[in-house]
PDB file of C-alpha atoms in Angstrom:
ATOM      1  CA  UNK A   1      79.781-113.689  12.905  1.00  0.00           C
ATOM      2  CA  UNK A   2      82.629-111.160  14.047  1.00  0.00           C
ATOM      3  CA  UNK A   3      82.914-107.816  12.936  1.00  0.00           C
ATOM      4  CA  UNK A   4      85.858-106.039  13.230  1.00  0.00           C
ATOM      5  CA  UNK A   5      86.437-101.842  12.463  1.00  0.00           C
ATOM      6  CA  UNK A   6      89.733-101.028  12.244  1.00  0.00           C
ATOM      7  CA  UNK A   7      91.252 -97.542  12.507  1.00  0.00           C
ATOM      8  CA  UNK A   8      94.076 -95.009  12.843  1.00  0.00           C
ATOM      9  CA  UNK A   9      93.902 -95.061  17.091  1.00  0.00           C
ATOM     10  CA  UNK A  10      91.499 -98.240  17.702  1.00  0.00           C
ATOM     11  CA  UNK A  11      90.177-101.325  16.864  1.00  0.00           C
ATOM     12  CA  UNK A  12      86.515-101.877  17.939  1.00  0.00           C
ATOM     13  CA  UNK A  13      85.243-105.700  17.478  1.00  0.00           C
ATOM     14  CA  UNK A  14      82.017-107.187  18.059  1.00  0.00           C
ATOM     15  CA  UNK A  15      80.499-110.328  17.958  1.00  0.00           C
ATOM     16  CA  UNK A  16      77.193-110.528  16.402  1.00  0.00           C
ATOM     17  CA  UNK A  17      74.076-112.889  16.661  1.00  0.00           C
ATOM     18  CA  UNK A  18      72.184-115.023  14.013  1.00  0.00           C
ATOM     19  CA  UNK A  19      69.830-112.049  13.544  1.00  0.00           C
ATOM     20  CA  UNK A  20      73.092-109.796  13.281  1.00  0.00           C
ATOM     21  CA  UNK A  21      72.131-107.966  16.253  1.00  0.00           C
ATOM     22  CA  UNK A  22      75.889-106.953  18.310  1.00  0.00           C
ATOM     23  CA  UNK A  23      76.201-109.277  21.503  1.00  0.00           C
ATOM     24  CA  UNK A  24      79.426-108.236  22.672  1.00  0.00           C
ATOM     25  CA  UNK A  25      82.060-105.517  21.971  1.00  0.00           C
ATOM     26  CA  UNK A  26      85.687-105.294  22.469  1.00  0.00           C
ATOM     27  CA  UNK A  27      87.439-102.315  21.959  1.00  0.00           C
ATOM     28  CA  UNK A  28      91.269-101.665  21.649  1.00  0.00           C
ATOM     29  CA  UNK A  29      94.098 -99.673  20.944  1.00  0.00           C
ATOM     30  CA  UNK A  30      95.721 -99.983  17.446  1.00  0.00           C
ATOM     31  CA  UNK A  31      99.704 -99.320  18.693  1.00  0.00           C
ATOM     32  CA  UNK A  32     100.429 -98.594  15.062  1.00  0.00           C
ATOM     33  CA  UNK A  33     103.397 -97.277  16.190  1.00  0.00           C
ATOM     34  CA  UNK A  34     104.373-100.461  16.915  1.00  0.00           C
ATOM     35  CA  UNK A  35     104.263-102.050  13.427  1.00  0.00           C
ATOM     36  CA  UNK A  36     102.188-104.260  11.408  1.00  0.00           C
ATOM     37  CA  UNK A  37     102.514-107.298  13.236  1.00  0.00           C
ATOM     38  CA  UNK A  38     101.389-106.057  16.473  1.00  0.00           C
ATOM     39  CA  UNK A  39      98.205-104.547  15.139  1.00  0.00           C
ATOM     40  CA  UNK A  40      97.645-107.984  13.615  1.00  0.00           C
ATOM     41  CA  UNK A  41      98.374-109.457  16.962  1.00  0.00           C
ATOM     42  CA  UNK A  42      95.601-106.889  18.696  1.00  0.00           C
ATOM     43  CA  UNK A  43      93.181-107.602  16.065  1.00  0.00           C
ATOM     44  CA  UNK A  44      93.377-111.318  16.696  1.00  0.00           C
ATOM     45  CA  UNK A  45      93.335-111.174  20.130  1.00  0.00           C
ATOM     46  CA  UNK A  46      90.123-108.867  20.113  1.00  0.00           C
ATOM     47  CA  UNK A  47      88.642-111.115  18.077  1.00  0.00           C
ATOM     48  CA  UNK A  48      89.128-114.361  20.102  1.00  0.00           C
ATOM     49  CA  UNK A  49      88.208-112.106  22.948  1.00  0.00           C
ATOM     50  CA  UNK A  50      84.872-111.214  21.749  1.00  0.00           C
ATOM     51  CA  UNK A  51      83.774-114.807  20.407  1.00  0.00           C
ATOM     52  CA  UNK A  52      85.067-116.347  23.597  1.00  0.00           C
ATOM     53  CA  UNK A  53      83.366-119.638  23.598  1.00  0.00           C
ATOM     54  CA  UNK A  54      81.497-119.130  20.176  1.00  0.00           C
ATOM     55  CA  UNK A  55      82.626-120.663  16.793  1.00  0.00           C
ATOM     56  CA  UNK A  56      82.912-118.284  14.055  1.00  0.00           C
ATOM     57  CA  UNK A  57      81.491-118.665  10.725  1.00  0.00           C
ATOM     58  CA  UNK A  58      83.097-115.303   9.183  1.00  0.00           C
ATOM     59  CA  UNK A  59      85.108-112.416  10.292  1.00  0.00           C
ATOM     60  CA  UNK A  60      84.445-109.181   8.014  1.00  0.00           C
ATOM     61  CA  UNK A  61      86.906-106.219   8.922  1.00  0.00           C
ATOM     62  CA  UNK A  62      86.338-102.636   7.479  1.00  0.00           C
ATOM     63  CA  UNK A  63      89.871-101.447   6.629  1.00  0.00           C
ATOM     64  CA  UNK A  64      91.460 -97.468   6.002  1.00  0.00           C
ATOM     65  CA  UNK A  65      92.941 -96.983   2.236  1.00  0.00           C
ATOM     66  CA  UNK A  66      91.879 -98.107  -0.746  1.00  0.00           C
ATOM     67  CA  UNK A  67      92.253-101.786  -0.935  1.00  0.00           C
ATOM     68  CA  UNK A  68      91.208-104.671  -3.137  1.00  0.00           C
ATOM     69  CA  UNK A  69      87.806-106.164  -1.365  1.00  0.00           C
ATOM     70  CA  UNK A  70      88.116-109.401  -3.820  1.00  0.00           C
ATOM     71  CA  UNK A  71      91.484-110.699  -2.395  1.00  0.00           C
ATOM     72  CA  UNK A  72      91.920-108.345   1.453  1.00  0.00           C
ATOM     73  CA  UNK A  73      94.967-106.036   0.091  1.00  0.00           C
ATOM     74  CA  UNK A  74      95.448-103.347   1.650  1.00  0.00           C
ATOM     75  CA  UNK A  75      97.152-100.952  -1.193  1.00  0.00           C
ATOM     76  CA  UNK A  76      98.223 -98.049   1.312  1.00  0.00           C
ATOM     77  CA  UNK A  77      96.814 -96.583   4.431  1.00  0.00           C
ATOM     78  CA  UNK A  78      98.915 -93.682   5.363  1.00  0.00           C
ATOM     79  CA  UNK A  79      97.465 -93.801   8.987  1.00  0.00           C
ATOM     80  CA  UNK A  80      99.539 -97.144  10.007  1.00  0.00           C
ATOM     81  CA  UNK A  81     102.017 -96.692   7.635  1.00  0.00           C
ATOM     82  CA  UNK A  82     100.843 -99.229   5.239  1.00  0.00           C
ATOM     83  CA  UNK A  83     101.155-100.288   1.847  1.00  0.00           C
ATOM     84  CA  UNK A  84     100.382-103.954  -0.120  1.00  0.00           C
ATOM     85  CA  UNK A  85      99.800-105.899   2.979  1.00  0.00           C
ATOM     86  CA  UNK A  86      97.561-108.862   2.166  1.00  0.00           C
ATOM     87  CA  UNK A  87      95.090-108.054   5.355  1.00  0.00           C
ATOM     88  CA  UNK A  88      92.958-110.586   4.653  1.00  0.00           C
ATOM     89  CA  UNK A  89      94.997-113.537   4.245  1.00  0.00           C
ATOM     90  CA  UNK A  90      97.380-112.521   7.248  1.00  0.00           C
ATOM     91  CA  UNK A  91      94.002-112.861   9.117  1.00  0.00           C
ATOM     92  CA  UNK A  92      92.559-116.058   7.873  1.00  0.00           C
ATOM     93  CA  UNK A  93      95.743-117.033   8.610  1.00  0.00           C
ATOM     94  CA  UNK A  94      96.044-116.479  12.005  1.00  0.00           C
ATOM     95  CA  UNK A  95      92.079-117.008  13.041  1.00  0.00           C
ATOM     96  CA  UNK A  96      91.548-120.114  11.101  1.00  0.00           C
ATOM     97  CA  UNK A  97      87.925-118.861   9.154  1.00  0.00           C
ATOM     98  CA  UNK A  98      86.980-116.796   6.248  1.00  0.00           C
ATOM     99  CA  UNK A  99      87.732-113.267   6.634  1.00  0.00           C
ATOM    100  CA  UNK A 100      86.262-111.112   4.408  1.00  0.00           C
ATOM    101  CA  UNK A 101      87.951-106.766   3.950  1.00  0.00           C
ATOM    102  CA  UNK A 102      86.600-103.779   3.234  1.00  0.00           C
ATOM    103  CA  UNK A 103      87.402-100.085   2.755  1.00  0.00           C
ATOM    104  CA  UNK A 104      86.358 -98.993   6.270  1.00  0.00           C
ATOM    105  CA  UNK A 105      84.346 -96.166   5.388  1.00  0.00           C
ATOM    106  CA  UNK A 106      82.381 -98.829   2.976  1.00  0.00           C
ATOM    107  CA  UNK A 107      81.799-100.857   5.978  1.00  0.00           C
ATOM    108  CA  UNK A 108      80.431 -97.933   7.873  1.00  0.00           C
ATOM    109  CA  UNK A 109      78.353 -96.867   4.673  1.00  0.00           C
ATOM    110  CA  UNK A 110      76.757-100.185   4.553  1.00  0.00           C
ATOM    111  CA  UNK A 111      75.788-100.417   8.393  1.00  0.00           C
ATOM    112  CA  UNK A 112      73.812 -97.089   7.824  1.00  0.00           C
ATOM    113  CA  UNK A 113      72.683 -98.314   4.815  1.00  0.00           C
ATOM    114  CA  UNK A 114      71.318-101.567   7.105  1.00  0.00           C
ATOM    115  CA  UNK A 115      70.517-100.314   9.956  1.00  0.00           C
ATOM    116  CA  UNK A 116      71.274 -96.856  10.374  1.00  0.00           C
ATOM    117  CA  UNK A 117      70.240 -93.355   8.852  1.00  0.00           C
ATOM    118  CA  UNK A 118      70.497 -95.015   5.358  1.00  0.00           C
ATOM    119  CA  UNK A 119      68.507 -97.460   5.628  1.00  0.00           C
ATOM    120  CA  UNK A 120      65.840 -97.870   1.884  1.00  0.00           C
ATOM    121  CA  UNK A 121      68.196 -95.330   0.501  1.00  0.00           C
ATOM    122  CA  UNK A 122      69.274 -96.085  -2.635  1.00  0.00           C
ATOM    123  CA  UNK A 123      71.577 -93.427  -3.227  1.00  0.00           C
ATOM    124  CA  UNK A 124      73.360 -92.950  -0.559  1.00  0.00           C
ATOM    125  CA  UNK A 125      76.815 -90.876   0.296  1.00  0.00           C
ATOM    126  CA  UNK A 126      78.923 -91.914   3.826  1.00  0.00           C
ATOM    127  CA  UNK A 127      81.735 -89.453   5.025  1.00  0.00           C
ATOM    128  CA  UNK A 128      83.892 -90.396   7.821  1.00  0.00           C
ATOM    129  CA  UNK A 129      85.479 -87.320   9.538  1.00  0.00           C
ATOM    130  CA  UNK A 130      87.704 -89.110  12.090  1.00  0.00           C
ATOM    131  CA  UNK A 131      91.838 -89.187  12.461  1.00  0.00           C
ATOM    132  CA  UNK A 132      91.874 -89.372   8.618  1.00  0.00           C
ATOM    133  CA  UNK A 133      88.277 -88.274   6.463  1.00  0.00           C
ATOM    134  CA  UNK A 134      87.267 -91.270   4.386  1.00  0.00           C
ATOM    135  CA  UNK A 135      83.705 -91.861   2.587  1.00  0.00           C
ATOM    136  CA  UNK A 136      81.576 -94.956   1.066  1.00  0.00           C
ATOM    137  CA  UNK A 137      79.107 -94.599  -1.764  1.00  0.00           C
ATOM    138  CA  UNK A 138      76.110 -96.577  -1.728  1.00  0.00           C
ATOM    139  CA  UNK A 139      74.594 -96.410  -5.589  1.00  0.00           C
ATOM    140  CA  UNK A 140      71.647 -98.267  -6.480  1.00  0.00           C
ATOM    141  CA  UNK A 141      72.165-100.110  -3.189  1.00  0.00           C
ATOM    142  CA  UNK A 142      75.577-101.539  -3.314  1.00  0.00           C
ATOM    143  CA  UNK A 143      78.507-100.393  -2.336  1.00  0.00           C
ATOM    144  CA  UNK A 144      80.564 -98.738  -5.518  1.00  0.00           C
ATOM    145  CA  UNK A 145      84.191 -99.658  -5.410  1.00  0.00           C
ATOM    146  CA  UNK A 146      85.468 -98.099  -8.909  1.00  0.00           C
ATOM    147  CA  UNK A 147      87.908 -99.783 -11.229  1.00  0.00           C
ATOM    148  CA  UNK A 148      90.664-100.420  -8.656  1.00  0.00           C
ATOM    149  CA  UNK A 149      88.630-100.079  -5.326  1.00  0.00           C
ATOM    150  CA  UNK A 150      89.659 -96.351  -4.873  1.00  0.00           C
ATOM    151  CA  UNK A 151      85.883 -95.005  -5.584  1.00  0.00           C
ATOM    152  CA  UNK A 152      85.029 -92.904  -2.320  1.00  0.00           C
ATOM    153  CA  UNK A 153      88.719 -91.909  -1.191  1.00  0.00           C
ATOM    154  CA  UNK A 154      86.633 -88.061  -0.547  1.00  0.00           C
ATOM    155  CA  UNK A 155      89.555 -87.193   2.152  1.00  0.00           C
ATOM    156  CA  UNK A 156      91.893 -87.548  -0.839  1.00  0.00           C
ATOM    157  CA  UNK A 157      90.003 -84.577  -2.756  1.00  0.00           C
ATOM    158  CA  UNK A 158      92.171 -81.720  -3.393  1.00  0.00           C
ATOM    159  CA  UNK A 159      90.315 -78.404  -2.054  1.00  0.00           C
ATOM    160  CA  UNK A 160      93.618 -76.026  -2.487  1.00  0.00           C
ATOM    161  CA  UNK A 161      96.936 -77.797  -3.667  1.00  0.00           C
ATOM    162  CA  UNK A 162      98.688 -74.967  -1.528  1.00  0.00           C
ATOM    163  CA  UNK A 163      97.607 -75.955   1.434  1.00  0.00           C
ATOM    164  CA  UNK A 164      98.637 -77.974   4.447  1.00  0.00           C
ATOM    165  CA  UNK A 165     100.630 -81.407   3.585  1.00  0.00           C
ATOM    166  CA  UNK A 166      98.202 -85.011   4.208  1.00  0.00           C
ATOM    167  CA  UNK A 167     100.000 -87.833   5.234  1.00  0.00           C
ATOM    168  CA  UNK A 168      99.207 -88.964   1.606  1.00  0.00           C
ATOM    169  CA  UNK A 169     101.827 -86.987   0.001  1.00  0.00           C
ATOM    170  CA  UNK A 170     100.191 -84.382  -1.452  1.00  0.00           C
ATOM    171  CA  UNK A 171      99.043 -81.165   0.039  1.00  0.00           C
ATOM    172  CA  UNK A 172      95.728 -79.751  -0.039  1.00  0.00           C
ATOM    173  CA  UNK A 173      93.229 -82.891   0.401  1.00  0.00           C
ATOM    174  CA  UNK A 174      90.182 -82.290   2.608  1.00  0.00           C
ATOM    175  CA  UNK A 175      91.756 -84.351   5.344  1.00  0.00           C
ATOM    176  CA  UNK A 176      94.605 -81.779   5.930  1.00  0.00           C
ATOM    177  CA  UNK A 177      91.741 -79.169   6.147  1.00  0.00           C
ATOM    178  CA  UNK A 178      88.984 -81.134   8.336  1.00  0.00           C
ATOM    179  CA  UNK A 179      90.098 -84.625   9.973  1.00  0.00           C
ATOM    180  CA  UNK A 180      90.405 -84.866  13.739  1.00  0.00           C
ATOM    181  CA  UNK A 181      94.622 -85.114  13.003  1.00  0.00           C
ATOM    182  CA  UNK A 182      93.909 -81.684  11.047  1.00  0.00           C
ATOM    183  CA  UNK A 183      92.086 -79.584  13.702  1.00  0.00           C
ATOM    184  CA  UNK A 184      94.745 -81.303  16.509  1.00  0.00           C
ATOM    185  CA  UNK A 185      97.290 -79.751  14.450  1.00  0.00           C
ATOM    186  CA  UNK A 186      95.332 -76.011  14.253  1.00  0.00           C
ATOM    187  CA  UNK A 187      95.067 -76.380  18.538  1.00  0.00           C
ATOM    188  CA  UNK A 188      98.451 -77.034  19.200  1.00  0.00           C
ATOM    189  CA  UNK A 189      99.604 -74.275  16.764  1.00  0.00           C
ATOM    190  CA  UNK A 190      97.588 -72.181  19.212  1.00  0.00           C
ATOM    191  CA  UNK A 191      99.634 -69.141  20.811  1.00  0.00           C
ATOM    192  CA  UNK A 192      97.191 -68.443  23.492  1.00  0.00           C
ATOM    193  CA  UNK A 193      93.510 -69.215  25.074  1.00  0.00           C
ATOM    194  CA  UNK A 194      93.120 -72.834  27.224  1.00  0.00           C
ATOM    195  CA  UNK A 195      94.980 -74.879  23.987  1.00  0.00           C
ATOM    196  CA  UNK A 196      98.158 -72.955  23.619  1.00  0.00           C
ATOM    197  CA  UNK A 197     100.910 -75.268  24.349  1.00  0.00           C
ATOM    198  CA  UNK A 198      99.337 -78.844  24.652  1.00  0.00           C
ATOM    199  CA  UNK A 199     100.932 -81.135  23.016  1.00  0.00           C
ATOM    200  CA  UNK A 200      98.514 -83.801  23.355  1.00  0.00           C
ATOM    201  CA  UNK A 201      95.586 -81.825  22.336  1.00  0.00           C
ATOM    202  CA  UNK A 202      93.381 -84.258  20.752  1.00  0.00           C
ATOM    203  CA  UNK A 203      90.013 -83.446  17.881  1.00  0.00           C
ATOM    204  CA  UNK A 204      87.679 -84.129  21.192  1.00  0.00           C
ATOM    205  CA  UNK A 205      90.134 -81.581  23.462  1.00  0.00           C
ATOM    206  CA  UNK A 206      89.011 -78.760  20.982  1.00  0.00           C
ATOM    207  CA  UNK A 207      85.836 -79.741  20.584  1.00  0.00           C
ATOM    208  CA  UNK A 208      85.182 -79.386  24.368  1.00  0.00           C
ATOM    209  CA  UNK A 209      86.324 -76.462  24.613  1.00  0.00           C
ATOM    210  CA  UNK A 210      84.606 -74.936  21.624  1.00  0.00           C
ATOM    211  CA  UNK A 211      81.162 -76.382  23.615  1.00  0.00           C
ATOM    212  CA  UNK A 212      82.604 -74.549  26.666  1.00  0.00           C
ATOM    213  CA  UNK A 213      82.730 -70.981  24.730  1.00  0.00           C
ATOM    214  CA  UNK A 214      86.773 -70.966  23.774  1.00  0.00           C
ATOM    215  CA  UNK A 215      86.609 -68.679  20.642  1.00  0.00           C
ATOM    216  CA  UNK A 216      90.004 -70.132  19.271  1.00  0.00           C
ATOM    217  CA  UNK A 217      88.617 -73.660  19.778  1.00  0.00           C
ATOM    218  CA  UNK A 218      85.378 -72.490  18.095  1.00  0.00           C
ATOM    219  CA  UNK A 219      86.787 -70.886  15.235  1.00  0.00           C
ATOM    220  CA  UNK A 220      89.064 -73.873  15.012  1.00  0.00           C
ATOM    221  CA  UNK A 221      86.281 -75.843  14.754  1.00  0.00           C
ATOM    222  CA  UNK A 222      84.139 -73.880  12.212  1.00  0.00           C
ATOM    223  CA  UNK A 223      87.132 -73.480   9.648  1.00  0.00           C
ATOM    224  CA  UNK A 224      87.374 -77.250  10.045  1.00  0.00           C
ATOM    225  CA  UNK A 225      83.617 -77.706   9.256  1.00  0.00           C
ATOM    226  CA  UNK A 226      83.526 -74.857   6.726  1.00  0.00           C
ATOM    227  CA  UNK A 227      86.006 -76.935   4.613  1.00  0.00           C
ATOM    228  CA  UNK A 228      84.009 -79.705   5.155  1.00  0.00           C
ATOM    229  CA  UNK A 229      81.064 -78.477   3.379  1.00  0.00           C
ATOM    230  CA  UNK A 230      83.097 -77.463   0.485  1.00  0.00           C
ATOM    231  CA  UNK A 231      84.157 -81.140  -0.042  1.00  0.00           C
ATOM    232  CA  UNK A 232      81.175 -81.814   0.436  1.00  0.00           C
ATOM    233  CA  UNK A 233      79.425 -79.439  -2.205  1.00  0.00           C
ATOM    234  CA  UNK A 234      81.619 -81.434  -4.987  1.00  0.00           C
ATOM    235  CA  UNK A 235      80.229 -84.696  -3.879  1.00  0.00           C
ATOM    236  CA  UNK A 236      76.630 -84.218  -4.146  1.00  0.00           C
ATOM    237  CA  UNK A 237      77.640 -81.741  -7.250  1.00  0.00           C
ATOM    238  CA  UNK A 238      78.648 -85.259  -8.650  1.00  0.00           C
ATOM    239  CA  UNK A 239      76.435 -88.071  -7.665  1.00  0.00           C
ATOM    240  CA  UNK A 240      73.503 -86.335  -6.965  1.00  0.00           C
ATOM    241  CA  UNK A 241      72.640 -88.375  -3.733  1.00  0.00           C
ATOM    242  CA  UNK A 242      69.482 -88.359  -2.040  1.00  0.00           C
ATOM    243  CA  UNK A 243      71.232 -88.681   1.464  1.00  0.00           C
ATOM    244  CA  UNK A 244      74.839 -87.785   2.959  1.00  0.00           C
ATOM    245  CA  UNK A 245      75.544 -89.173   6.622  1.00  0.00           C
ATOM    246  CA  UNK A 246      78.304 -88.092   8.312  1.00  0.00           C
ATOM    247  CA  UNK A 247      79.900 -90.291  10.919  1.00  0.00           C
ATOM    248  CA  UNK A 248      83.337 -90.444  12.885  1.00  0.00           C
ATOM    249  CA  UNK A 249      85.162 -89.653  15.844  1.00  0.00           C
ATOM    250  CA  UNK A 250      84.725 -86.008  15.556  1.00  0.00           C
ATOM    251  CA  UNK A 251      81.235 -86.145  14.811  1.00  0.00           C
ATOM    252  CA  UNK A 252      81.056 -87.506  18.042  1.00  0.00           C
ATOM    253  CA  UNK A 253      82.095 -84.226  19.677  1.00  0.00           C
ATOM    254  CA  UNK A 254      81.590 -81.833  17.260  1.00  0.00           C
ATOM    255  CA  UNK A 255      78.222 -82.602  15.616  1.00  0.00           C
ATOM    256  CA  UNK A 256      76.675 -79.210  16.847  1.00  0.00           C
ATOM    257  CA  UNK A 257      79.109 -78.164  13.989  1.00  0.00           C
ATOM    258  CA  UNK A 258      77.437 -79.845  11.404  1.00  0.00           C
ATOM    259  CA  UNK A 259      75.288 -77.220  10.102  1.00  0.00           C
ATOM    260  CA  UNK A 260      78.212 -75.087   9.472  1.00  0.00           C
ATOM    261  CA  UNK A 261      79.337 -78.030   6.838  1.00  0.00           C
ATOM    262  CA  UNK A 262      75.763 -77.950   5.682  1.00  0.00           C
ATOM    263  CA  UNK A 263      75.322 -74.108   5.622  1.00  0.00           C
ATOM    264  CA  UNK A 264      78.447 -74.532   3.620  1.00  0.00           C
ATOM    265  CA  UNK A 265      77.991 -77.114   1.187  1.00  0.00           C
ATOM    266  CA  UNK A 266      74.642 -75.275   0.093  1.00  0.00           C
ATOM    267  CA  UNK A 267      76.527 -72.228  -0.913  1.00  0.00           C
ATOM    268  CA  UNK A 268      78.347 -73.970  -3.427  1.00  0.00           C
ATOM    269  CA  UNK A 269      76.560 -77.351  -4.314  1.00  0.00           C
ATOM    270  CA  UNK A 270      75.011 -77.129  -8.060  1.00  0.00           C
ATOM    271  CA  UNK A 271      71.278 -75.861  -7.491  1.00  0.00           C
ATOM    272  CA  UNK A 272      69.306 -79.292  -8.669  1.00  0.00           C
ATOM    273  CA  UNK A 273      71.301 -81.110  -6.662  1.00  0.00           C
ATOM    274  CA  UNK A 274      71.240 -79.632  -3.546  1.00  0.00           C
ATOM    275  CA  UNK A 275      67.355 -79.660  -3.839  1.00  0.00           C
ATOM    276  CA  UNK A 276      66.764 -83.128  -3.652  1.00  0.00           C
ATOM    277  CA  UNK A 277      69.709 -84.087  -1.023  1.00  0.00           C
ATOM    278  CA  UNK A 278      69.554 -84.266   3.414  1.00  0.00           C
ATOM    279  CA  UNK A 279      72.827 -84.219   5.088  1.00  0.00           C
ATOM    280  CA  UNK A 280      72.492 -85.875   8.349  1.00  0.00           C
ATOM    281  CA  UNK A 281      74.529 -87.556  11.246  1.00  0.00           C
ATOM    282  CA  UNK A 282      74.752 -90.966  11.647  1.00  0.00           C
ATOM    283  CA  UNK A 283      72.467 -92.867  13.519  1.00  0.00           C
ATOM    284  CA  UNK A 284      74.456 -95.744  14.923  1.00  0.00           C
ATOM    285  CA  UNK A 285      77.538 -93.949  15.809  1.00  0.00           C
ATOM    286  CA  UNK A 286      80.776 -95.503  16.600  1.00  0.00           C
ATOM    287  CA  UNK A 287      78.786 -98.431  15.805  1.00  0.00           C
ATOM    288  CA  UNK A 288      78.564 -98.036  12.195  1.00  0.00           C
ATOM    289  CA  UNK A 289      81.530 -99.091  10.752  1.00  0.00           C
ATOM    290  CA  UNK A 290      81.598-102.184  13.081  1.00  0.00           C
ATOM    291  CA  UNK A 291      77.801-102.798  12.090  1.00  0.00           C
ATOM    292  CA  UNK A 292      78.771-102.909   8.907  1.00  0.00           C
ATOM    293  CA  UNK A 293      82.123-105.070   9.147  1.00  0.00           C
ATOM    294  CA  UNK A 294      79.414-107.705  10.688  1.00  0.00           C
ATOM    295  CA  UNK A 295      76.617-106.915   7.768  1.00  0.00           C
ATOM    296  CA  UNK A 296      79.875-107.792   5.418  1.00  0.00           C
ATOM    297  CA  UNK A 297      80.723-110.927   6.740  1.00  0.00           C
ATOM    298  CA  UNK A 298      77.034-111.946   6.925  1.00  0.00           C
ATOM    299  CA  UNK A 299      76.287-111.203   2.886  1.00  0.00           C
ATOM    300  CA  UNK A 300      79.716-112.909   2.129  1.00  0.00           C
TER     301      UNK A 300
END
C-alpha cells in the first residue's frame, strides 16, 4: 500500500508494509504554480519512487478542499488553484491501481485516530494549522463527511467577516487569522525588528524568531494562536469532543504556542463542554496525514 499526503507546498508519500507500518518516504515539492498537470506528474513520480520494485495493491491520497471521497473530486482547493478536478481518476489513470481520496485533514484525523494521539477515541476533533487550517471529525469512530463532504472545513469558519481576505473568497475565516500563509503575511507587514522587509518570510521564519525572544515575532505568533482558540471554542461548543489534536506545519515550530490556543479556547468554550475535552498535539507529526492516506487505502 502507498500513501500519499498532498498539500499547499509538498507532497510527502510513503510506502507502507502488510502490517501498515511506513517503509519508505518520499517527499516533494508541489510546484502548484506550475499547474495541475505537473502536480499530477510529481505525485506519480513520488509514488513510483517510493514503491520502487513493489507492486501496489492501493494508493489512498489525503487531498485539501472539500471533495467527494465516493468518486476522488476534488470540488475546490484554493491552495493549488483548484476546482472539479476528478483527482482520483486522473490518478488511477496514470498509476494503473485503485486509488482511493480523501479530505486531507480526514486522512490526518484518521492516522491519529490509528495510531496517533487519537487512538480508542471515539469522539475525536483533528485541526490542521498549516499553509491553509483544515480539520477532520472523527464521531463514533468514523470519519464524518456531511451531506456533500464539506463537514470539517473549520479554516472556513468565519471569526470576524471584517477581517483579512482567505483565498476562499470571503474575508474573515480562521485561516486568514491563524494559518502559516496568515502569520507570513503579519511578518512581512513588519516595519521593523529581524522580519521587517523579508519577503520570503515563511510560518517557521517567525516562529524561530519568536523562540529566539523577537517580541514582534512573538506577538505575531500569540495573535495567531489566540484566534486559534477562538475557532476552536466553537468547535468543541458544538460537538462536544472528548479530544482535539492539533497537527500541521506550524505546529511543528510553534507548538510552545499551543497553550495560548488552549488558554483561549477555555475562555469562551460553553462550560460542560470544555470539562470533559483535552486539546493536545499530535503524536505522529508530519506523519499523520500520510499515516492516514495509507490507513485509507488499507480499509478500502
Amino acid at each position: 500500500m502507498a500513501g500519499v499526503d498532498l498539500g499547499g507546498t509538498k507532497i510527502l508519500t510513503a510506502l507502507a508494509g502488510a502490517d501498515g507500518n511506513i517503509v519508505r518516504r518520499v517527499k516533494v515539492a508541489t510546484g502548484a504554480a506550475r499547474g495541475l498537470d505537473a502536480v499530477l506528474d510529481r505525485m506519480v513520480e513520488s509514488v513510483r519512487e517510493a514503491a520502487a520494485g513493489v507492486t501496489l495493491a492501493a494508493v489512498g491520497v489525503g487531498a485539501p478542499g472539500p471533495l467527494d471521497h465516493t468518486c476522488g473530486l476534488v470540488y475546490d482547493a484554493p491552495n493549488l488553484g483548484w476546482r472539479d478536478v476528478p483527482l482520483g481518476g486522473m490518478l488511477r489513470d496514470r498509476l494503473g491501481v485503485p486509488v482511493f481520496v480523501e479530505n486531507d485533514a480526514n486522512c490526518a484525523a484518521l492516522g491519529e485516530y490509528k495510531r496517533g494521539a487519537g487512538q480508542n477515541c471515539g469522539h475525536m476533533v483533528y485541526v490542521t494549522v498549516s499553509t491553509g487550517i483544515g480539520g477532520g471529525l472523527i464521531l463514533d469512530g468514523r470519519i464524518y463527511h456531511g451531506e456533500a463532504g464539506g463537514a470539517g472545513e473549520i479554516g472556513h469558519m468565519i471569526l470576524d467577516p471584517l477581517g483579512p481576505p482567505c483565498n476562499c473568497g470571503r474575508n474573515g475565516c480562521l485561516e486568514a487569522f491563524a494559518s502559516g500563509t496568515a502569520i507570513a503575511r503579519e511578518a512581512r507587514a513588519a516595519r521593523d525588528g529581524p522580519l521587517a522587509g523579508l519577503e520570503t518570510v515563511t510560518a517557521r521564519d517567525v516562529a524561530a524568531a519568536a523562540r529566539q525572544g523577537d517580541p514582534q515575532a512573538g506577538r505575531i505568533m500569540r495573535d495567531a494562536f489566540i484566534h486559534l482558540g477562538r475557532g476552536l471554542a466553537a468547535v468543541i461548543t458544538l460537538l462536544n469532543p472528548r479530544l482535539v489534536v492539533v497537527g500541521g506545519g506550524v505546529m511543528a515550530g510553534g507548538s510552545g504556542f499551543l497553550g495560548v490556543a488552549r488558554a483561549e479556547a477555555a475562555r469562551w468554550t460553553y462550560g460542560p463542554a470544555w470539562e470533559r475535552v483535552e486539546v493536545v498535539p499530535a503524536l505522529l507529526g508530519p506523519d499523520s496525514g500520510v499515516v492516514g492516506a495509507v490507513a485509507l487505502a488499507r480499509r478500502e
